[in-house]
PDB file of C-alpha atoms in Angstrom:
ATOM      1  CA  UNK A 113     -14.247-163.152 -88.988  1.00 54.00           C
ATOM      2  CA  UNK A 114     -15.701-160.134 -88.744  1.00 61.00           C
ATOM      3  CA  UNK A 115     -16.300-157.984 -91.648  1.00 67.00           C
ATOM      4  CA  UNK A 116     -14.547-154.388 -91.513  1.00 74.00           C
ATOM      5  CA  UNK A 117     -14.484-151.789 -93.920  1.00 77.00           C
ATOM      6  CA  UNK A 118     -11.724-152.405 -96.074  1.00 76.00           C
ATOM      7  CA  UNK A 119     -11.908-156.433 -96.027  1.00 81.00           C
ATOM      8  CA  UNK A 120     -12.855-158.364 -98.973  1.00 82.00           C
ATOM      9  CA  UNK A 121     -16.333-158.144-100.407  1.00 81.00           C
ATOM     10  CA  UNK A 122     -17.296-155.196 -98.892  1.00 85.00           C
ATOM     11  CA  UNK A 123     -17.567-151.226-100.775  1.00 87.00           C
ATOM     12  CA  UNK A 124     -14.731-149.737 -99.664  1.00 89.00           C
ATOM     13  CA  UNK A 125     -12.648-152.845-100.471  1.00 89.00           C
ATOM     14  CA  UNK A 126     -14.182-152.416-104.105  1.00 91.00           C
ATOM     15  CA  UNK A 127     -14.184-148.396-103.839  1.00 92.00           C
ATOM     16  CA  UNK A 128      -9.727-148.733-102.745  1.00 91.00           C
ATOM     17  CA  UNK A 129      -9.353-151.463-105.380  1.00 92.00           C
ATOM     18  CA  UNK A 130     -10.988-148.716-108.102  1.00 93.00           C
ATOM     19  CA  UNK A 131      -8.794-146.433-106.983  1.00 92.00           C
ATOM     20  CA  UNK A 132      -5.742-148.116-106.830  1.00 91.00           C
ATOM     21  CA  UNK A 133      -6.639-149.454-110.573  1.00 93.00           C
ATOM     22  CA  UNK A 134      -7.032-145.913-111.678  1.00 92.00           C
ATOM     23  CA  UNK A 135      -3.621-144.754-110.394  1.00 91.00           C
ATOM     24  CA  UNK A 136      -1.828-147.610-111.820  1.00 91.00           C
ATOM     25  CA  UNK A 137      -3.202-146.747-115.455  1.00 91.00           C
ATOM     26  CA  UNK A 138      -2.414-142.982-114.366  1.00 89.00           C
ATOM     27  CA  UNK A 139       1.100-143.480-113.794  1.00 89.00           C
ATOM     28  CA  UNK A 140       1.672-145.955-117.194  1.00 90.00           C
ATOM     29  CA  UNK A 141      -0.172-143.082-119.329  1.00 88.00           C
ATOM     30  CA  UNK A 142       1.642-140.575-118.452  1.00 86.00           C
ATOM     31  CA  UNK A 143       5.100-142.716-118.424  1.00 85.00           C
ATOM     32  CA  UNK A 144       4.138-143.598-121.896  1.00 85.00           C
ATOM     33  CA  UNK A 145       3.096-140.095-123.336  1.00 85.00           C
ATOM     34  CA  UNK A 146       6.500-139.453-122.858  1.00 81.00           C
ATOM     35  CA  UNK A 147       9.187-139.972-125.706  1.00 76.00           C
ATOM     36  CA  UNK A 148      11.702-141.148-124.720  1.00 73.00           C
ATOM     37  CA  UNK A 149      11.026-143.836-121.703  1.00 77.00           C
ATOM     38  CA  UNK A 150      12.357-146.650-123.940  1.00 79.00           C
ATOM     39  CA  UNK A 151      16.101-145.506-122.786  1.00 76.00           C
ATOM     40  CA  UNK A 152      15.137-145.815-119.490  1.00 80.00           C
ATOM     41  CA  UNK A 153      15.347-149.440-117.706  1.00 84.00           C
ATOM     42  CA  UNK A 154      13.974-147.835-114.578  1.00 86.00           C
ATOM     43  CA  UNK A 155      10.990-146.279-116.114  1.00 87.00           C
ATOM     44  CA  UNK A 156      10.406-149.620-118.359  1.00 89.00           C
ATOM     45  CA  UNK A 157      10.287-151.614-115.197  1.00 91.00           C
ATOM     46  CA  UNK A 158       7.940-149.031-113.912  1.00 90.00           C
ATOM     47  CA  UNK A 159       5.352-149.767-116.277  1.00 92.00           C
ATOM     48  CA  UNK A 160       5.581-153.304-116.405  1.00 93.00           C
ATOM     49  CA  UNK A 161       5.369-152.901-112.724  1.00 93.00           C
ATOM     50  CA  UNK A 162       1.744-150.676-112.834  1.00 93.00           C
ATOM     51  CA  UNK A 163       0.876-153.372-115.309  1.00 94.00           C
ATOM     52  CA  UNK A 164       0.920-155.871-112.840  1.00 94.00           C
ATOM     53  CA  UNK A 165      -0.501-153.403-110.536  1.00 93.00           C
ATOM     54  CA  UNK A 166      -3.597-152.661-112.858  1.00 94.00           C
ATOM     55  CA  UNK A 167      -4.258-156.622-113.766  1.00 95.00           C
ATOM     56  CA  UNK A 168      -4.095-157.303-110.045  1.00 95.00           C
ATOM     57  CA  UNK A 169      -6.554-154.936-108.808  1.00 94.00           C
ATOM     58  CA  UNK A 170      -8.989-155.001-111.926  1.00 94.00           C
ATOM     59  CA  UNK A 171      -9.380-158.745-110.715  1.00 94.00           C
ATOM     60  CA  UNK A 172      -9.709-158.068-107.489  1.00 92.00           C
ATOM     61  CA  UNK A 173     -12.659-155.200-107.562  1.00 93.00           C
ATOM     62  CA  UNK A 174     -14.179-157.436-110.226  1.00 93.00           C
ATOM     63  CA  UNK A 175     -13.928-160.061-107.323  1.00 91.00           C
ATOM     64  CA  UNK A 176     -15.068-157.850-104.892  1.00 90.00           C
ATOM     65  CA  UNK A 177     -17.977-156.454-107.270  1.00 91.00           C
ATOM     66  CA  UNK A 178     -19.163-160.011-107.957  1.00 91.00           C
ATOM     67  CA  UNK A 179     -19.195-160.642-103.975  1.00 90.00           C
ATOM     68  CA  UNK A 180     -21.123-157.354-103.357  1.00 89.00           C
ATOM     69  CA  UNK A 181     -23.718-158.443-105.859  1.00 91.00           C
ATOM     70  CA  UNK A 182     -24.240-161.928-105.165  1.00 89.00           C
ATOM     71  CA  UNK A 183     -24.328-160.986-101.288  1.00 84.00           C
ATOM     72  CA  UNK A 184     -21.078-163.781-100.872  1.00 82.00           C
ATOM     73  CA  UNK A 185     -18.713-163.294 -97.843  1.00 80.00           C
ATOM     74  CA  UNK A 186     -15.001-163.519 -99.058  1.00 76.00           C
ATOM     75  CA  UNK A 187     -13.403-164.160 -95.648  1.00 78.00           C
ATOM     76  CA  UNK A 188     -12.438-167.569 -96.600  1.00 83.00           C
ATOM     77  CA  UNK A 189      -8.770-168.127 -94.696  1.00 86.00           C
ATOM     78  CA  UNK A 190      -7.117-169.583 -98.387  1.00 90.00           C
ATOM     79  CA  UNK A 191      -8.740-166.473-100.500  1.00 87.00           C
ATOM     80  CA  UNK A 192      -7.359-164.073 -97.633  1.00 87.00           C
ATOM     81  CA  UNK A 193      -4.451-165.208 -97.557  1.00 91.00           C
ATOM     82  CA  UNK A 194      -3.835-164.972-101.431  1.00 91.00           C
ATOM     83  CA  UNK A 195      -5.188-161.659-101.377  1.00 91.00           C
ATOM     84  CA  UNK A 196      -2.297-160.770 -98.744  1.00 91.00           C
ATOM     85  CA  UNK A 197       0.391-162.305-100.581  1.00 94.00           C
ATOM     86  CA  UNK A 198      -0.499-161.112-104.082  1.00 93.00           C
ATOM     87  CA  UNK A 199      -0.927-157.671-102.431  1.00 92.00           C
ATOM     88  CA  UNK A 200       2.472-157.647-100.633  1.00 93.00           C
ATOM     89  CA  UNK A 201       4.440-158.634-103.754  1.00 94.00           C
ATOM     90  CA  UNK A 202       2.478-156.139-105.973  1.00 93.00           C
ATOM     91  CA  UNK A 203       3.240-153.125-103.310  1.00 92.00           C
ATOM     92  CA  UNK A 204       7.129-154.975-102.999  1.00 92.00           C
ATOM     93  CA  UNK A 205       7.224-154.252-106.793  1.00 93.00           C
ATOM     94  CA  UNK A 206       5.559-150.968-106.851  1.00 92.00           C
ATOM     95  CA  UNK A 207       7.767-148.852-104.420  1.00 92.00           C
ATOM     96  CA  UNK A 208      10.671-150.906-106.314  1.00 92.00           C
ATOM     97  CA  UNK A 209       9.419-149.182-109.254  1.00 91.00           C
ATOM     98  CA  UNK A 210       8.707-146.130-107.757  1.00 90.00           C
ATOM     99  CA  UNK A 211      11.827-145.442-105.685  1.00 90.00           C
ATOM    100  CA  UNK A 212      14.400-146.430-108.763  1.00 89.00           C
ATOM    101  CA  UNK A 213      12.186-143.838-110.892  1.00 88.00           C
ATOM    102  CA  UNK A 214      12.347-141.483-108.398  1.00 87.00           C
ATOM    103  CA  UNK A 215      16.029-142.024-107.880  1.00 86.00           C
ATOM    104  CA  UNK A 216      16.150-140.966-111.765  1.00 84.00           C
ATOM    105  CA  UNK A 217      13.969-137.868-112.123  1.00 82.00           C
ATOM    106  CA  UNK A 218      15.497-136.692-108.995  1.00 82.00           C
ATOM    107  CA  UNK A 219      19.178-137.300-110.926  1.00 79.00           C
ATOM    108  CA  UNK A 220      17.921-135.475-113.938  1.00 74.00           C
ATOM    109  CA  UNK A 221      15.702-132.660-112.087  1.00 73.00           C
ATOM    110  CA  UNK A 222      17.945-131.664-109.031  1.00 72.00           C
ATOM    111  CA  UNK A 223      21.398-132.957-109.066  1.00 67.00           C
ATOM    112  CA  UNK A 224      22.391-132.236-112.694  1.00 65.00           C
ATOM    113  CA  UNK A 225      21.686-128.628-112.443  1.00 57.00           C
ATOM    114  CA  UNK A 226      18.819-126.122-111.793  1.00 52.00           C
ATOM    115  CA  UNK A 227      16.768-128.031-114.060  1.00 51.00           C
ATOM    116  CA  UNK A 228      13.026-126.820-114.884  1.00 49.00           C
ATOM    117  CA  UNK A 229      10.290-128.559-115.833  1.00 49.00           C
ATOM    118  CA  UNK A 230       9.807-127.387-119.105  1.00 50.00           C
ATOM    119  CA  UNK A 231      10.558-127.561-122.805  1.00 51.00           C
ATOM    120  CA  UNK A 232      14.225-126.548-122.720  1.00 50.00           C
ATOM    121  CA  UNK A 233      15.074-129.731-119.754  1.00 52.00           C
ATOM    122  CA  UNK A 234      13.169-132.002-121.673  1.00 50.00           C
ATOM    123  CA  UNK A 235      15.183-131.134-124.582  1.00 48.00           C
ATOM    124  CA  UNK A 236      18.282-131.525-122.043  1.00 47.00           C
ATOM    125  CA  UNK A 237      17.048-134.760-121.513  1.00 50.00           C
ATOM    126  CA  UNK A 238      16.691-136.365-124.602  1.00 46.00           C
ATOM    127  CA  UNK A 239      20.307-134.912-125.972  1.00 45.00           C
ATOM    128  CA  UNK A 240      21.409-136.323-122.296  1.00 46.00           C
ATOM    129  CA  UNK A 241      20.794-139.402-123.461  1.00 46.00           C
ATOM    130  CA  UNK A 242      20.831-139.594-127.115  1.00 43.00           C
ATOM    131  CA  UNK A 243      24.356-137.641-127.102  1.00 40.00           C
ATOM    132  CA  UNK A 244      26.210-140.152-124.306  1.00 40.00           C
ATOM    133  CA  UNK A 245      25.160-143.201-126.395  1.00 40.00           C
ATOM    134  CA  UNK A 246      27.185-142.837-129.302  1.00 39.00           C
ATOM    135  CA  UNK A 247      29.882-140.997-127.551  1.00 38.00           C
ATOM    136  CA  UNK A 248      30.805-143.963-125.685  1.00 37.00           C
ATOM    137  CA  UNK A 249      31.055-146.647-128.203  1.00 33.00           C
TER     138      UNK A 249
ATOM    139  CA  UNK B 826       3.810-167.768 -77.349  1.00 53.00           C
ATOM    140  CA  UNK B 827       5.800-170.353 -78.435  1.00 61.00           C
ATOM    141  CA  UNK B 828       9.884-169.718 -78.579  1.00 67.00           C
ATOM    142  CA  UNK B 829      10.830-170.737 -82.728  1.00 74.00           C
ATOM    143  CA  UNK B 830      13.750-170.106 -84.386  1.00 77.00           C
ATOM    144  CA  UNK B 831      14.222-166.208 -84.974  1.00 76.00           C
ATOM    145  CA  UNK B 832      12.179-164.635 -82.644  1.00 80.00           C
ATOM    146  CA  UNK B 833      13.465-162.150 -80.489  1.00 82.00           C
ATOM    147  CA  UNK B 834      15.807-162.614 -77.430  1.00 81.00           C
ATOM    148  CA  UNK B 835      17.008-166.275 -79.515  1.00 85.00           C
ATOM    149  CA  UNK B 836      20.432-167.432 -80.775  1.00 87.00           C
ATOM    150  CA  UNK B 837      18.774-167.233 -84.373  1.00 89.00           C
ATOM    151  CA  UNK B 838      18.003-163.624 -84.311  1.00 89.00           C
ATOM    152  CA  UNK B 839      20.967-162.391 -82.567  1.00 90.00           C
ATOM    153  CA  UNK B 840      22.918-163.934 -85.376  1.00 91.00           C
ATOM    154  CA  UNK B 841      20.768-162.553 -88.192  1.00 91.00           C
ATOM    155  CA  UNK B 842      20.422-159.094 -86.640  1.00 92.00           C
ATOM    156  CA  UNK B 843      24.336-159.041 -86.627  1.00 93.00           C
ATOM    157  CA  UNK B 844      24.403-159.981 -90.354  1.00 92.00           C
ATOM    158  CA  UNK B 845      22.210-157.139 -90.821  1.00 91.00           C
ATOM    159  CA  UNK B 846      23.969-154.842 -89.017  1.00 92.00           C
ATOM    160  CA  UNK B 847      27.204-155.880 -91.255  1.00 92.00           C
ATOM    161  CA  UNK B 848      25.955-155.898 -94.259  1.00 91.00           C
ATOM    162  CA  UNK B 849      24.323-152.036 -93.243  1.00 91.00           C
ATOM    163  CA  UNK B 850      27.706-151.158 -92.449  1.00 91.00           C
ATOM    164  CA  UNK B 851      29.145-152.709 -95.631  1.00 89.00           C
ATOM    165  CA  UNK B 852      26.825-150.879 -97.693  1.00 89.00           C
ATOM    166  CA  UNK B 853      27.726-147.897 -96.614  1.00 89.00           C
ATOM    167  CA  UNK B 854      31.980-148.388 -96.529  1.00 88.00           C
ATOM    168  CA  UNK B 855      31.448-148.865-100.303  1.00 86.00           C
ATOM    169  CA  UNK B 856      29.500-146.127-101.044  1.00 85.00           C
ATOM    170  CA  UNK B 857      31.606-144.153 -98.900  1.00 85.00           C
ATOM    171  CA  UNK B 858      35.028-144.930-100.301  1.00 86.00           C
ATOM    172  CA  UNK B 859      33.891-143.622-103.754  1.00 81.00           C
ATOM    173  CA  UNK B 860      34.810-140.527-104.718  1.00 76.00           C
ATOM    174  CA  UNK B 861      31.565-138.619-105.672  1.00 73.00           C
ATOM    175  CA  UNK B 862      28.379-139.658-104.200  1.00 77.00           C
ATOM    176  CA  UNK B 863      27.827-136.620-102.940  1.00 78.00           C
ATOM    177  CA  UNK B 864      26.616-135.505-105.959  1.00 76.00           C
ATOM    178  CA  UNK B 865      23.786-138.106-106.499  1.00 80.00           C
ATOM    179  CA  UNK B 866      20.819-137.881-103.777  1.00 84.00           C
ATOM    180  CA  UNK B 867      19.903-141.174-104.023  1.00 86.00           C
ATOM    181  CA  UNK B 868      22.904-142.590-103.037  1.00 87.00           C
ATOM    182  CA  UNK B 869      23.537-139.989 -99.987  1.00 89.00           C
ATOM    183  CA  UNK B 870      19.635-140.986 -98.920  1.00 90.00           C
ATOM    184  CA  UNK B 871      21.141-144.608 -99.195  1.00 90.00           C
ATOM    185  CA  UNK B 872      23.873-143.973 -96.825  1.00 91.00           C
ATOM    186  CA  UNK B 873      21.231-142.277 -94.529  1.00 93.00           C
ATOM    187  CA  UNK B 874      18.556-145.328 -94.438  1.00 93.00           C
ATOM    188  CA  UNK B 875      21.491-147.799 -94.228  1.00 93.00           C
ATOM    189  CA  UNK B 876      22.843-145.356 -91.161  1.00 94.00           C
ATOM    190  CA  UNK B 877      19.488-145.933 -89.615  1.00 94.00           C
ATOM    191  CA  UNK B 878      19.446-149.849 -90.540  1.00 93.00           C
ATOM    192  CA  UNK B 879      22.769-149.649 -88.375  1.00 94.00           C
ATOM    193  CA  UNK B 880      21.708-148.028 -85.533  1.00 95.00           C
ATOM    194  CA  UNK B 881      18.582-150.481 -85.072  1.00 94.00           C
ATOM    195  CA  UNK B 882      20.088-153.569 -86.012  1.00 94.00           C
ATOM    196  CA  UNK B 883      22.828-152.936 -83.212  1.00 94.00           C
ATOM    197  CA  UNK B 884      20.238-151.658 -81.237  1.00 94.00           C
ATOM    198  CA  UNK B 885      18.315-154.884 -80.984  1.00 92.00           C
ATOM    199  CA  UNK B 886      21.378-157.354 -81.566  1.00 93.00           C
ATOM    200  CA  UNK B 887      22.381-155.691 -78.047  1.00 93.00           C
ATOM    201  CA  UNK B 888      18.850-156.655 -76.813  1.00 91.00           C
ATOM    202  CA  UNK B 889      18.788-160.242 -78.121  1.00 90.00           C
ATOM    203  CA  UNK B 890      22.603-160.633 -76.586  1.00 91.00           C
ATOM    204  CA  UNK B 891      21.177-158.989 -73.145  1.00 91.00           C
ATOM    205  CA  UNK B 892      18.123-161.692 -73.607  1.00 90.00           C
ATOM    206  CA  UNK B 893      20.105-164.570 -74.054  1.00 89.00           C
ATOM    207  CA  UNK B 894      22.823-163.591 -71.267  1.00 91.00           C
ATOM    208  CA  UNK B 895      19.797-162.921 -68.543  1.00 89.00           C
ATOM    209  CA  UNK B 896      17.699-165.612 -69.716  1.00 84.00           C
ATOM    210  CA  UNK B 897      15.252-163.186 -70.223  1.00 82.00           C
ATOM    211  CA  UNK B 898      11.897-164.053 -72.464  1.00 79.00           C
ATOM    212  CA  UNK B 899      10.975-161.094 -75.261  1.00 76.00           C
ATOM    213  CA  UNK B 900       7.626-161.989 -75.633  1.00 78.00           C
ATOM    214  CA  UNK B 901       5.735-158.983 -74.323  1.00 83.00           C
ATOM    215  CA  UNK B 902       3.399-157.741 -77.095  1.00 86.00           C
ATOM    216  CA  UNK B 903       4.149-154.330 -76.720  1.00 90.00           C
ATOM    217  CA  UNK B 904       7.721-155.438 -77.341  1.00 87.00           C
ATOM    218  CA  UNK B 905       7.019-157.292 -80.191  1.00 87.00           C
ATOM    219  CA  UNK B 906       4.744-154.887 -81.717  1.00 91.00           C
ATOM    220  CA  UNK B 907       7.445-152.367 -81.557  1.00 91.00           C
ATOM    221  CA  UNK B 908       9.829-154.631 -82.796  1.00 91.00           C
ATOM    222  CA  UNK B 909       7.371-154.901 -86.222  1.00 91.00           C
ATOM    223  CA  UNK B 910       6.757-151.850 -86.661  1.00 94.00           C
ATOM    224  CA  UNK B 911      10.438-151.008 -86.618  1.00 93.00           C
ATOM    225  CA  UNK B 912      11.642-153.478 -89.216  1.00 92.00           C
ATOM    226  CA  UNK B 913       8.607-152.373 -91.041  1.00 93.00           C
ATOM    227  CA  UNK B 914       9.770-148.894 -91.630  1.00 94.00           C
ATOM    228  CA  UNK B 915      13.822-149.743 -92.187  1.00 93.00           C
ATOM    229  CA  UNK B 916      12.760-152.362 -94.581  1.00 91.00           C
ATOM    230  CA  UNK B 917      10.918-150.170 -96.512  1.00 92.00           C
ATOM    231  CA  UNK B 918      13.599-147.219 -96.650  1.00 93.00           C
ATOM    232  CA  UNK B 919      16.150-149.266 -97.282  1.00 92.00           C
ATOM    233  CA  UNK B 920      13.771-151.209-100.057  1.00 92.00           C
ATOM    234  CA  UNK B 921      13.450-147.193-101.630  1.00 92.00           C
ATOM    235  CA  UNK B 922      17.118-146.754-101.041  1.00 91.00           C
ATOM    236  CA  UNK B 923      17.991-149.808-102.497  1.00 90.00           C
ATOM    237  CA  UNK B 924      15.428-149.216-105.534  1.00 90.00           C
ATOM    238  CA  UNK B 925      16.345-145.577-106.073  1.00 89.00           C
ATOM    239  CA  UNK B 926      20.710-146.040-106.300  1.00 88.00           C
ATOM    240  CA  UNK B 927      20.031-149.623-108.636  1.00 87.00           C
ATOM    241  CA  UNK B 928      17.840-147.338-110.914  1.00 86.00           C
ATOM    242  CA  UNK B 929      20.990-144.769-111.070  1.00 84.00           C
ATOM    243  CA  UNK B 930      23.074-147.617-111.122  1.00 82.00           C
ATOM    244  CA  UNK B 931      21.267-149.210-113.971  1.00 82.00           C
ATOM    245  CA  UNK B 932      21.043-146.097-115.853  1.00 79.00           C
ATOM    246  CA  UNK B 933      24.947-145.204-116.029  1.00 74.00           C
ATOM    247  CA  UNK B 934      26.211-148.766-116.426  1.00 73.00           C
ATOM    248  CA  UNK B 935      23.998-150.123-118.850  1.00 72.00           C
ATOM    249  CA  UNK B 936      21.275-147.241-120.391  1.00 67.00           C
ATOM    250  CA  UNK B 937      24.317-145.029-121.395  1.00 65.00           C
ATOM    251  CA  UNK B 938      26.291-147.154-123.711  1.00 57.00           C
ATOM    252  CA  UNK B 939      28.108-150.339-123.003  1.00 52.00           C
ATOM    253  CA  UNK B 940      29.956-148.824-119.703  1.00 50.00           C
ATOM    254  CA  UNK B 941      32.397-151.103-118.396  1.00 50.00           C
ATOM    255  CA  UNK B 942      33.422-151.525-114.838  1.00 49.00           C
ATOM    256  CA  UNK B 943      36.854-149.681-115.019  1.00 50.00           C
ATOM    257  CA  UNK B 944      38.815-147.045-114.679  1.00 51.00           C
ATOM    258  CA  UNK B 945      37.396-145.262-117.603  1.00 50.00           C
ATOM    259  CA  UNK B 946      33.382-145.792-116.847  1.00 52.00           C
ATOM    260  CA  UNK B 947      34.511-144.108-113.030  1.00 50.00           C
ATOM    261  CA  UNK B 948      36.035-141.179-115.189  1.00 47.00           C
ATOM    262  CA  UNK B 949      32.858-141.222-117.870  1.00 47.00           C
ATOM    263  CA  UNK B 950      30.747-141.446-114.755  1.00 50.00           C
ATOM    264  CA  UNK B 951      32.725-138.155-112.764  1.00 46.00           C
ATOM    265  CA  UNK B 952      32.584-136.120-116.083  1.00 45.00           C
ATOM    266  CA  UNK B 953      29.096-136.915-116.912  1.00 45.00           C
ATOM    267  CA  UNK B 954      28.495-134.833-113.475  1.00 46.00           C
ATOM    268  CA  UNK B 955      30.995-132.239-113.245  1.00 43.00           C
ATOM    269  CA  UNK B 956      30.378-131.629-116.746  1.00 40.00           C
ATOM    270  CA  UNK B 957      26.610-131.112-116.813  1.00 40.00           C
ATOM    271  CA  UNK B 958      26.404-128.765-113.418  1.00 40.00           C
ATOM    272  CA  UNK B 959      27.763-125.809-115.178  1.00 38.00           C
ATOM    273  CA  UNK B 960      26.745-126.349-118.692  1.00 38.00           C
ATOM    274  CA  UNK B 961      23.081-126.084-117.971  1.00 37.00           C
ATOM    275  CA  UNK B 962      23.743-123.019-116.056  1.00 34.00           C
TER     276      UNK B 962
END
């Protein structure tokens, strides 16, 4: 197999994985700086989601680091194939994740109102969903 | 290539397209009949990606039945390319669409108190709307 930029083992493999690691832990801090993403199930499942994300490609730009530094070629069929399938069910997950999130901030931001983003919606926000809880018991 | 169960212009994937094509449809009759999705993007955007999962699941159910009448072989690799790249992209809008109305779904009928399946939640659910457009006007 030939070995083009972007396969396992080589920089840019190890430079994307980095990347993709970085986002991950991105999105979770600033889905957990918030205060109130506990009363959210989408926004829960987001995290655990980039969670995933971040184990999965920490391990696999340590992998490709190790390969890069002890010169090894990673284009064994069985590893490949792992790599595809662990890939394909963390960016299943992901846009999961994503899209139901989205669905939500666009909910909160755009259909309930002209809402800003600023101090006053996030206030919104939180009485949204701190007032509708007890009101419907 | 070899002919196994599924591939295009078989018995197999004319009846699965069809059962995609139905269950499109279905999707959309439901959301359809309610009252006030108009008011929630993500479920108009998932009446628009399951439109499109229509239109190309008939699309190539019509190709598979044209196949199997003319005894026709639809193993050209442009074909088949085409073919992937199309379920590719429906799969994955209708993955977001799918994602983005659960996340809504999710939030009225289970992050905002107990809500119930009835009469009353689809009342709770209409006010929650009608009621918020103006106030934060």
């Amino acid at each position: 197999m030939r070995a083009f930029p972007g396969s396992p083992g080589t920089l840019t493999s190890l430079f994307l994985r980095i990347v993709q690691c970085v986002f991950a832990a991105g999105s979770i801090a600033s889905m957990a700086t918030t205060t109130s993403f506990f009363n959210f199930t989408a926004f829960c499942y987001l995290i655990a989601s980039m969670g995933l994300q971040v184990v999965w490609s920490f391990a696999l730009a340590l992998l490709d680091g190790i390969a890069l530094v002890k010169k090894k070629v990673l284009h064994n069929p069985i590893l490949v194939s792992l790599f595809v399938v662990g890939d394909w069910v963390t960016a299943t997950l992901s846009l999961a994740a994503a899209s139901s999130s989205a669905g939500i901030a666009v909910l909160y931001f755009n259909d309930l109102g002209n809402c800003k983003f600023g101090e006053e919606c996030q206030k919104y926000q939180l009485l949204l969903v701190f007032f509708h809880i007890p009101r419907n018991r």
